[in-house]
Amino acid sequence: MVPLLLGACAKDVVGTARGVIEADPDNIDFGQVFVGTEASKLVTLSNTGRSQVQVRASDFPSGYDMRPSELSLAPGGRAEVKIAFFPLREEPFDGQLKISLSNAKNELITLDLKGEGVKRVVEVVEVLDFGTIKLGDTKTLPLDLTNLVEKSVNLTLSITGGSDRTAFRVDDGAVELPGGATRAIDVSFTPANRGPHAASLLLRPCASCQDVRVQLVGSGGATMLRPSPSVVSFGTVTPNESKTNYFGIQNVGDFPATVTSVFLVPDPDRDPAHQDAPPTEFSVATLAVPFVVQSSETVQVPISFKAEAQAEPRKFAKIQVMGPDGLYFEVPVDGKSGGIEVEADPGTVDFGRQPKNFAAKKTFILQNIGESVAIELYPPSEPANYTVAAVDGTSAPWHLNSQNANTMAFEVTFKGSELQEYPAELDFPIYVNGAMSAEQPYVTVHLMANVVELPPCDLDISPSSLRFGAVTVGRGVQLPIEVTNQGTTECLVWNFAVESENRVFAAPGLPNGSKILAPGEKISVGIRYQPTRITGVIDRANLYFNHSDVETPRAVVPISGLATSFCLSADPNPVAFGPVPAVPQSLQVYKPFVVRNCGTDVVKISRVSMASGYSQRFTARSDEALPVTIASNGTKGFLASYKPLDLVRDVGKVEVWMQGVDEPFLVETQGQGTDEACGVLCDWPTAICPAAGQSVTVNTQIVLNGGAYSPGGHPTTCSWTVASAPVGSSVRPVGTGCTPTFTPDLVGNYVFELMVTDQLGNRGACQHSLTATPWGGIWVELFWDNAGDLDIHVLNEDRAPRQNQSSWWSNADCYYGNCQRGSLPSPLWDGDANATASLDRDDIVGTGPENIRINSPSLTHAYAVGVHNFSNARTPVTGTTNIYCGGNLVHNATSVFTATKQFEIVGSVQYNGSTCIYTPDGTRWSGFH
């Protein structure tokens, strides 16, 4: 390992506390990698110093990335970063990855990177699809391999892809391909499980070459029939009458299935009185067998029940559906001849595990599914720890008749104080015509509860506070709060409630009673916010629930929202990125969204930000410079980006702030980091910027030489924008497409963004830097803050003194009247065109810039710089003047004009061959020219 140390090799001075970073390795050779693919290697960063260091990749050579791009290393800490190489052209990619360090002995370390993009040497299909194969069967397909080069290639073959790889087989471990030849190899698929299988066949042309990948896909299939419905119940049939029901034979398998017989058999488990033959009341239609049920087809089978002449107990049987290999399935059937039959639904009310001293409630219904007669139900004897009452609040006796559809709902409450099980029964006496029924004296409801104490919960509550932001009056918005058990043991939660000072918040479907969350399990609580009037203050509420045990404080989730008269909507909302590659290379992707003003009032958007408390892997910005105004029914464009760092689902919230509103309008963003092949979902376009930054002399035209690459081959468009520029610059790229021109108008640093968009609306971006340097000699530039006409002047003080008003607006002065569009003051200054000032830019209606240059200034006299407010009535207006000599900034000055026709002598410069001696002046004349 070669350490890249921050600073010299000497020991730290006692008392210092700086970090020292070492990289292992400090150089990487990726060798040859196919164009359009990726390769990655790990680098270990170690902090051997005595202070925490912030590490950030600050300069990426073309074709490389570092993941993560930012991290923090504590003293003694180590971290692995992935260096990814993704060549987009067929050429070498050599360069240095620069890593900036904060709080370290040196500000920078570098990694030497080397790699070459090469074309594929083997042509092969990307996907080999075996289709659906019956479990246990084998299908073999040929795979054609074509050598694209003239030289013979020896391919090493291997199959990868987790457990699915064992379902695929290739007999040859190596294949020799002569130059230009095509050869077929056999690949086999034997599914062991039903459902899709996937693996990858890797072809390696040489030991140092990148693998060529062929995706192997296939599905295991089975013959499978099931009944629908799974049980046929005739209920109670009037004596001497018949009733016919149907069940379906559904083919939910992958292949046609043959049915050889459908017939009735006894059900001795439910009907011991009929051990040898099914009850004669049942009959099934005679079907022409055998018959075939196609995949996804359903064949209906009629079955009948003929009631006896008098009331009889319920009868039971089964229908067996057979195939060539035996039984497909059985369908239980039941029916009753006349009489009453009161039953409980559910028959057993199971409270499950409950905390101590919590009043848990559950409901059940009692219904007469037999003959419709007037029935009275009397209250049962209540066992300890249980109480029961009618849901509608009526007192006993309770009636089951045609007026309530022979059904009544009851609520049973359980409360236990000891750690034990609580089995019990509720026996409701049944009366018919004033006397207890001899046919059915009681209906019984079985009860069960278990009071337990579980280990303390380790819960993740997301979000930890629910924020609706600004919501239009009269509109309802519902958002979830998810409670996840992130511990390793079961967790008990109960007693969910929403408490607020007003009724603008609601929780439809709030969990009732208690719930056991298994490790990794979550429960979602939907909260609805619907403000009815503007109060000028933020509405607040809290979601409460208990967990762990009765002594643990209740969990509290604050909820907030603000009623507003403005109406905004976003399309799409949420902005869903879907799966995005996180490894081996983290890809930053972009999606646009629009915000519509659905109200009548004009809305002014003041800023856009990402909400805290959510994933920060997202960013958002406005397409236009903020603030922006959205008219009624108008829209404005925004752009969200996502760069995953881990294989997790990320959720973010974009805050769109409205002027005069204390809460933002919220737009949700969603994305999933992935390391798997996801086909067209991951075919994000890639923007290709120039490999290195550029440096040109100001006012010199360059070409922004960009490009775009779409892995899916989708058509793409390019758009260059200026991300940052020197203050006062107003120039933009000229032309459309990937290669517009640009002419910097001020000295300083420019950053451009190339945004590429495919036909699916997916976007990719990259940035490119440009440094504009001043001309040699003297360079003077002027810009101002309010649009209008200001002018820059440079005076040759050898020809006229700067303090005389008549010196200005003469041929001793370079200004708009004598010094632009190829004209120069006459006679030439110092007898030389290169020693004569030239006005390159003049702006009348904007905010500049303007500039004057002297290529070869005199060494024997000075030059004065003046600024004139010719006609800019948008006062006060502030002009900024920058003066460069020999390529260096020697003075920066601002001049504030309160009226037109004001003139200020900024100062005087004396050139000495490499820089200038600057003398300030400040003389000001009003009503001048």
Short mmCIF file of C-alpha atoms in Angstrom, two decimals, residues 246-522:
data_model
loop_
_atom_site.label_atom_id
_atom_site.label_comp_id
_atom_site.label_asym_id
_atom_site.label_seq_id
_atom_site.Cartn_x
_atom_site.Cartn_y
_atom_site.Cartn_z
CA TYR A 246 -72.59 -23.94 -8.62
CA PHE A 247 -68.89 -24.22 -8.06
CA GLY A 248 -66.20 -23.61 -10.62
CA ILE A 249 -63.25 -25.78 -11.59
CA GLN A 250 -60.59 -23.10 -12.12
CA ASN A 251 -57.34 -23.79 -13.93
CA VAL A 252 -54.82 -21.55 -12.16
CA GLY A 253 -51.87 -23.51 -13.52
CA ASP A 254 -49.75 -23.00 -16.58
CA PHE A 255 -50.93 -25.90 -18.75
CA PRO A 256 -54.28 -27.49 -19.81
CA ALA A 257 -55.63 -30.01 -17.24
CA THR A 258 -57.78 -33.09 -17.80
CA VAL A 259 -60.68 -33.91 -15.44
CA THR A 260 -61.64 -37.63 -15.41
CA SER A 261 -64.52 -37.61 -12.88
CA VAL A 262 -66.63 -35.39 -10.56
CA PHE A 263 -68.66 -37.21 -7.87
CA LEU A 264 -70.08 -37.02 -4.32
CA VAL A 265 -68.51 -38.79 -1.34
CA PRO A 266 -69.45 -38.83 2.37
CA ASP A 267 -67.87 -36.43 4.89
CA PRO A 268 -67.66 -38.59 8.04
CA ASP A 269 -65.67 -35.99 9.98
CA ARG A 270 -68.55 -33.50 9.88
CA ASP A 271 -71.41 -35.98 9.46
CA PRO A 272 -70.65 -39.23 11.36
CA ALA A 273 -74.18 -40.53 10.63
CA HIS A 274 -73.25 -40.98 6.97
CA GLN A 275 -70.01 -42.99 6.98
CA ASP A 276 -70.56 -45.13 3.89
CA ALA A 277 -72.51 -42.96 1.45
CA PRO A 278 -73.28 -39.25 1.08
CA PRO A 279 -76.72 -38.02 2.22
CA THR A 280 -79.39 -38.57 -0.45
CA GLU A 281 -80.40 -34.90 -0.33
CA PHE A 282 -77.27 -33.99 -2.41
CA SER A 283 -76.81 -34.67 -6.13
CA VAL A 284 -74.24 -33.48 -8.68
CA ALA A 285 -74.90 -33.08 -12.39
CA THR A 286 -73.65 -35.81 -14.72
CA LEU A 287 -70.78 -34.47 -16.80
CA ALA A 288 -69.29 -35.83 -20.02
CA VAL A 289 -65.89 -36.98 -18.81
CA PRO A 290 -63.05 -36.77 -19.43
CA PHE A 291 -62.84 -33.05 -20.34
CA VAL A 292 -60.01 -30.51 -20.60
CA VAL A 293 -59.82 -27.22 -18.69
CA GLN A 294 -57.56 -24.75 -20.45
CA SER A 295 -55.16 -22.50 -18.53
CA SER A 296 -57.10 -19.57 -16.94
CA GLU A 297 -60.44 -21.25 -17.87
CA THR A 298 -63.26 -22.01 -15.38
CA VAL A 299 -65.82 -24.82 -15.86
CA GLN A 300 -69.04 -24.43 -13.83
CA VAL A 301 -70.49 -27.55 -12.15
CA PRO A 302 -74.13 -27.57 -10.80
CA ILE A 303 -74.93 -29.31 -7.48
CA SER A 304 -78.40 -29.63 -5.95
CA PHE A 305 -79.94 -30.14 -2.49
CA LYS A 306 -83.49 -31.67 -2.14
CA ALA A 307 -84.90 -30.91 1.34
CA GLU A 308 -86.71 -33.57 3.35
CA ALA A 309 -90.40 -33.23 4.22
CA GLN A 310 -89.67 -32.11 7.77
CA ALA A 311 -86.88 -30.25 9.63
CA GLU A 312 -83.67 -32.24 9.82
CA PRO A 313 -80.18 -31.51 11.18
CA ARG A 314 -77.68 -30.09 8.74
CA LYS A 315 -76.19 -32.65 6.33
CA PHE A 316 -72.63 -32.70 4.99
CA ALA A 317 -70.78 -34.24 2.03
CA LYS A 318 -67.82 -33.61 -0.29
CA ILE A 319 -67.34 -33.39 -4.04
CA GLN A 320 -64.16 -34.96 -5.38
CA VAL A 321 -62.62 -33.76 -8.65
CA MET A 322 -60.25 -36.36 -10.10
CA GLY A 323 -57.60 -36.34 -12.84
CA PRO A 324 -55.37 -38.90 -14.57
CA ASP A 325 -52.90 -38.79 -11.67
CA GLY A 326 -55.46 -38.82 -8.85
CA LEU A 327 -57.31 -36.24 -6.76
CA TYR A 328 -57.19 -32.58 -7.76
CA PHE A 329 -59.28 -31.23 -4.86
CA GLU A 330 -62.38 -31.71 -2.67
CA VAL A 331 -65.26 -29.27 -2.17
CA PRO A 332 -67.16 -29.49 1.16
CA VAL A 333 -70.96 -29.08 0.79
CA ASP A 334 -73.68 -28.69 3.38
CA GLY A 335 -77.43 -28.09 3.57
CA LYS A 336 -80.31 -28.18 6.04
CA SER A 337 -83.92 -29.20 5.63
CA GLY A 338 -86.13 -26.61 7.37
CA GLY A 339 -86.00 -25.42 11.04
CA ILE A 340 -84.11 -22.59 12.75
CA GLU A 341 -80.31 -22.42 12.95
CA VAL A 342 -78.76 -19.60 14.90
CA GLU A 343 -75.01 -19.29 14.52
CA ALA A 344 -72.26 -16.92 15.61
CA ASP A 345 -69.92 -15.25 13.16
CA PRO A 346 -67.16 -15.67 14.07
CA GLY A 347 -67.81 -18.71 16.16
CA THR A 348 -64.72 -17.94 18.24
CA VAL A 349 -63.82 -14.38 19.22
CA ASP A 350 -60.07 -14.48 19.73
CA PHE A 351 -58.54 -11.38 21.28
CA GLY A 352 -55.09 -12.86 20.79
CA ARG A 353 -52.32 -11.45 22.93
CA GLN A 354 -53.26 -8.37 24.92
CA PRO A 355 -51.46 -6.05 27.35
CA LYS A 356 -52.44 -5.97 31.00
CA ASN A 357 -55.40 -3.82 32.05
CA PHE A 358 -56.36 -2.75 28.53
CA ALA A 359 -60.06 -2.84 27.61
CA ALA A 360 -59.95 -4.55 24.21
CA LYS A 361 -63.16 -4.71 22.17
CA LYS A 362 -64.32 -6.99 19.37
CA THR A 363 -67.63 -7.55 17.61
CA PHE A 364 -69.51 -10.60 16.43
CA ILE A 365 -72.94 -11.21 14.94
CA LEU A 366 -75.68 -13.72 15.75
CA GLN A 367 -77.83 -14.70 12.80
CA ASN A 368 -80.57 -17.19 12.03
CA ILE A 369 -79.60 -18.92 8.80
CA GLY A 370 -82.53 -21.37 9.08
CA GLU A 371 -86.22 -20.77 8.57
CA SER A 372 -87.26 -17.17 9.19
CA VAL A 373 -89.26 -17.13 12.43
CA ALA A 374 -89.42 -14.65 15.31
CA ILE A 375 -86.59 -15.47 17.72
CA GLU A 376 -85.75 -13.91 21.08
CA LEU A 377 -82.19 -14.00 22.47
CA TYR A 378 -81.60 -13.62 26.20
CA PRO A 379 -78.34 -12.40 27.75
CA PRO A 380 -75.74 -15.01 28.59
CA SER A 381 -74.05 -15.44 31.92
CA GLU A 382 -70.96 -13.22 31.60
CA PRO A 383 -67.70 -14.97 32.47
CA ALA A 384 -65.06 -13.11 34.47
CA ASN A 385 -63.06 -10.49 32.53
CA TYR A 386 -65.67 -10.31 29.72
CA THR A 387 -68.75 -8.14 29.18
CA VAL A 388 -71.16 -8.16 26.24
CA ALA A 389 -73.68 -5.67 24.86
CA ALA A 390 -75.66 -5.09 21.69
CA VAL A 391 -73.90 -2.74 19.28
CA ASP A 392 -77.10 -0.72 18.76
CA GLY A 393 -77.44 -0.20 22.52
CA THR A 394 -80.75 -2.08 22.92
CA SER A 395 -81.51 -4.16 26.00
CA ALA A 396 -82.39 -7.85 26.20
CA PRO A 397 -84.30 -9.72 25.03
CA TRP A 398 -82.94 -9.17 21.56
CA HIS A 399 -84.96 -10.10 18.50
CA LEU A 400 -83.96 -11.91 15.33
CA ASN A 401 -86.66 -11.50 12.68
CA SER A 402 -87.31 -10.30 9.18
CA GLN A 403 -87.12 -6.66 10.29
CA ASN A 404 -83.38 -6.95 11.06
CA ALA A 405 -82.64 -9.62 8.45
CA ASN A 406 -82.47 -12.20 11.24
CA THR A 407 -79.12 -10.71 12.30
CA MET A 408 -77.84 -8.75 15.28
CA ALA A 409 -74.36 -7.39 16.15
CA PHE A 410 -72.79 -7.58 19.62
CA GLU A 411 -69.65 -6.13 21.18
CA VAL A 412 -67.62 -8.06 23.71
CA THR A 413 -65.05 -6.34 25.93
CA PHE A 414 -62.08 -8.06 27.54
CA LYS A 415 -59.80 -6.76 30.28
CA GLY A 416 -57.25 -8.93 32.07
CA SER A 417 -54.81 -8.12 34.85
CA GLU A 418 -52.84 -11.36 35.12
CA LEU A 419 -50.37 -12.93 32.71
CA GLN A 420 -52.41 -15.94 31.62
CA GLU A 421 -54.91 -17.27 29.09
CA TYR A 422 -58.63 -16.47 29.47
CA PRO A 423 -60.80 -19.08 27.70
CA ALA A 424 -64.57 -18.64 28.11
CA GLU A 425 -67.97 -19.12 26.47
CA LEU A 426 -71.06 -16.99 25.99
CA ASP A 427 -74.25 -19.10 25.85
CA PHE A 428 -77.23 -17.10 24.55
CA PRO A 429 -80.61 -18.80 25.38
CA ILE A 430 -82.89 -19.03 22.29
CA TYR A 431 -86.68 -18.57 22.66
CA VAL A 432 -89.35 -19.19 19.99
CA ASN A 433 -93.02 -18.32 20.66
CA GLY A 434 -92.23 -17.52 24.30
CA ALA A 435 -90.52 -20.80 25.13
CA MET A 436 -86.95 -22.04 24.94
CA SER A 437 -86.35 -23.73 21.61
CA ALA A 438 -86.23 -27.48 21.80
CA GLU A 439 -84.59 -27.66 18.39
CA GLN A 440 -81.72 -25.31 19.41
CA PRO A 441 -81.75 -24.15 23.06
CA TYR A 442 -78.54 -22.11 22.91
CA VAL A 443 -76.15 -20.41 20.54
CA THR A 444 -72.58 -20.41 21.86
CA VAL A 445 -69.78 -17.90 21.23
CA HIS A 446 -66.32 -19.12 22.22
CA LEU A 447 -63.94 -16.54 23.72
CA MET A 448 -60.17 -16.56 24.02
CA ALA A 449 -57.60 -14.00 25.19
CA ASN A 450 -54.02 -14.16 26.41
CA VAL A 451 -52.47 -11.42 28.54
CA VAL A 452 -48.73 -11.21 27.88
CA GLU A 453 -45.70 -9.03 28.41
CA LEU A 454 -43.33 -8.80 25.44
CA PRO A 455 -39.82 -7.30 25.27
CA PRO A 456 -39.69 -3.52 24.74
CA CYS A 457 -40.42 -2.48 21.15
CA ASP A 458 -37.83 -1.11 18.75
CA LEU A 459 -40.06 0.89 16.43
CA ASP A 460 -39.39 3.01 13.38
CA ILE A 461 -42.13 5.62 12.96
CA SER A 462 -42.08 7.20 9.50
CA PRO A 463 -42.47 10.07 9.28
CA SER A 464 -41.67 10.97 12.87
CA SER A 465 -43.88 14.02 12.37
CA LEU A 466 -46.54 14.23 9.64
CA ARG A 467 -46.60 17.50 7.78
CA PHE A 468 -49.33 18.24 5.23
CA GLY A 469 -47.95 21.66 4.37
CA ALA A 470 -50.29 24.16 2.75
CA VAL A 471 -53.64 22.62 1.75
CA THR A 472 -56.47 24.39 -0.05
CA VAL A 473 -59.59 25.05 2.02
CA GLY A 474 -62.26 22.46 1.27
CA ARG A 475 -59.80 19.95 -0.19
CA GLY A 476 -58.91 16.73 1.58
CA VAL A 477 -55.44 15.15 1.59
CA GLN A 478 -54.64 11.77 3.13
CA LEU A 479 -51.11 10.69 4.05
CA PRO A 480 -49.79 7.58 5.84
CA ILE A 481 -47.85 7.15 9.06
CA GLU A 482 -46.02 3.80 9.01
CA VAL A 483 -45.04 2.06 12.24
CA THR A 484 -42.45 -0.68 11.62
CA ASN A 485 -41.02 -3.18 14.07
CA GLN A 486 -37.31 -2.89 13.35
CA GLY A 487 -36.34 -5.06 16.28
CA THR A 488 -35.64 -8.79 16.46
CA THR A 489 -38.60 -9.75 18.69
CA GLU A 490 -42.36 -9.36 18.43
CA CYS A 491 -43.84 -6.02 19.44
CA LEU A 492 -47.25 -5.24 20.94
CA VAL A 493 -48.98 -1.98 19.91
CA TRP A 494 -52.47 -0.83 20.91
CA ASN A 495 -54.82 2.02 21.72
CA PHE A 496 -54.37 4.12 18.56
CA ALA A 497 -56.06 7.53 18.75
CA VAL A 498 -55.90 10.93 17.03
CA GLU A 499 -56.43 13.95 19.26
CA SER A 500 -56.77 17.49 17.91
CA GLU A 501 -58.27 20.81 18.90
CA ASN A 502 -60.57 20.83 15.87
CA ARG A 503 -62.09 18.39 13.43
CA VAL A 504 -59.92 19.06 10.40
CA PHE A 505 -57.94 15.85 11.03
CA ALA A 506 -59.39 12.36 10.84
CA ALA A 507 -58.04 8.81 10.82
CA PRO A 508 -60.31 6.58 8.71
CA GLY A 509 -59.57 2.93 9.36
CA LEU A 510 -57.68 3.63 12.59
CA PRO A 511 -56.42 0.30 14.01
CA ASN A 512 -58.83 -1.05 16.60
CA GLY A 513 -57.59 -2.85 19.69
CA SER A 514 -54.10 -4.30 19.84
CA LYS A 515 -51.79 -5.76 17.24
CA ILE A 516 -48.68 -7.91 17.38
CA LEU A 517 -45.99 -6.77 14.94
CA ALA A 518 -43.53 -9.45 13.90
CA PRO A 519 -39.92 -8.36 13.22
CA GLY A 520 -39.96 -6.33 10.01
CA GLU A 521 -43.76 -6.03 9.97
CA LYS A 522 -45.40 -2.62 9.72
#
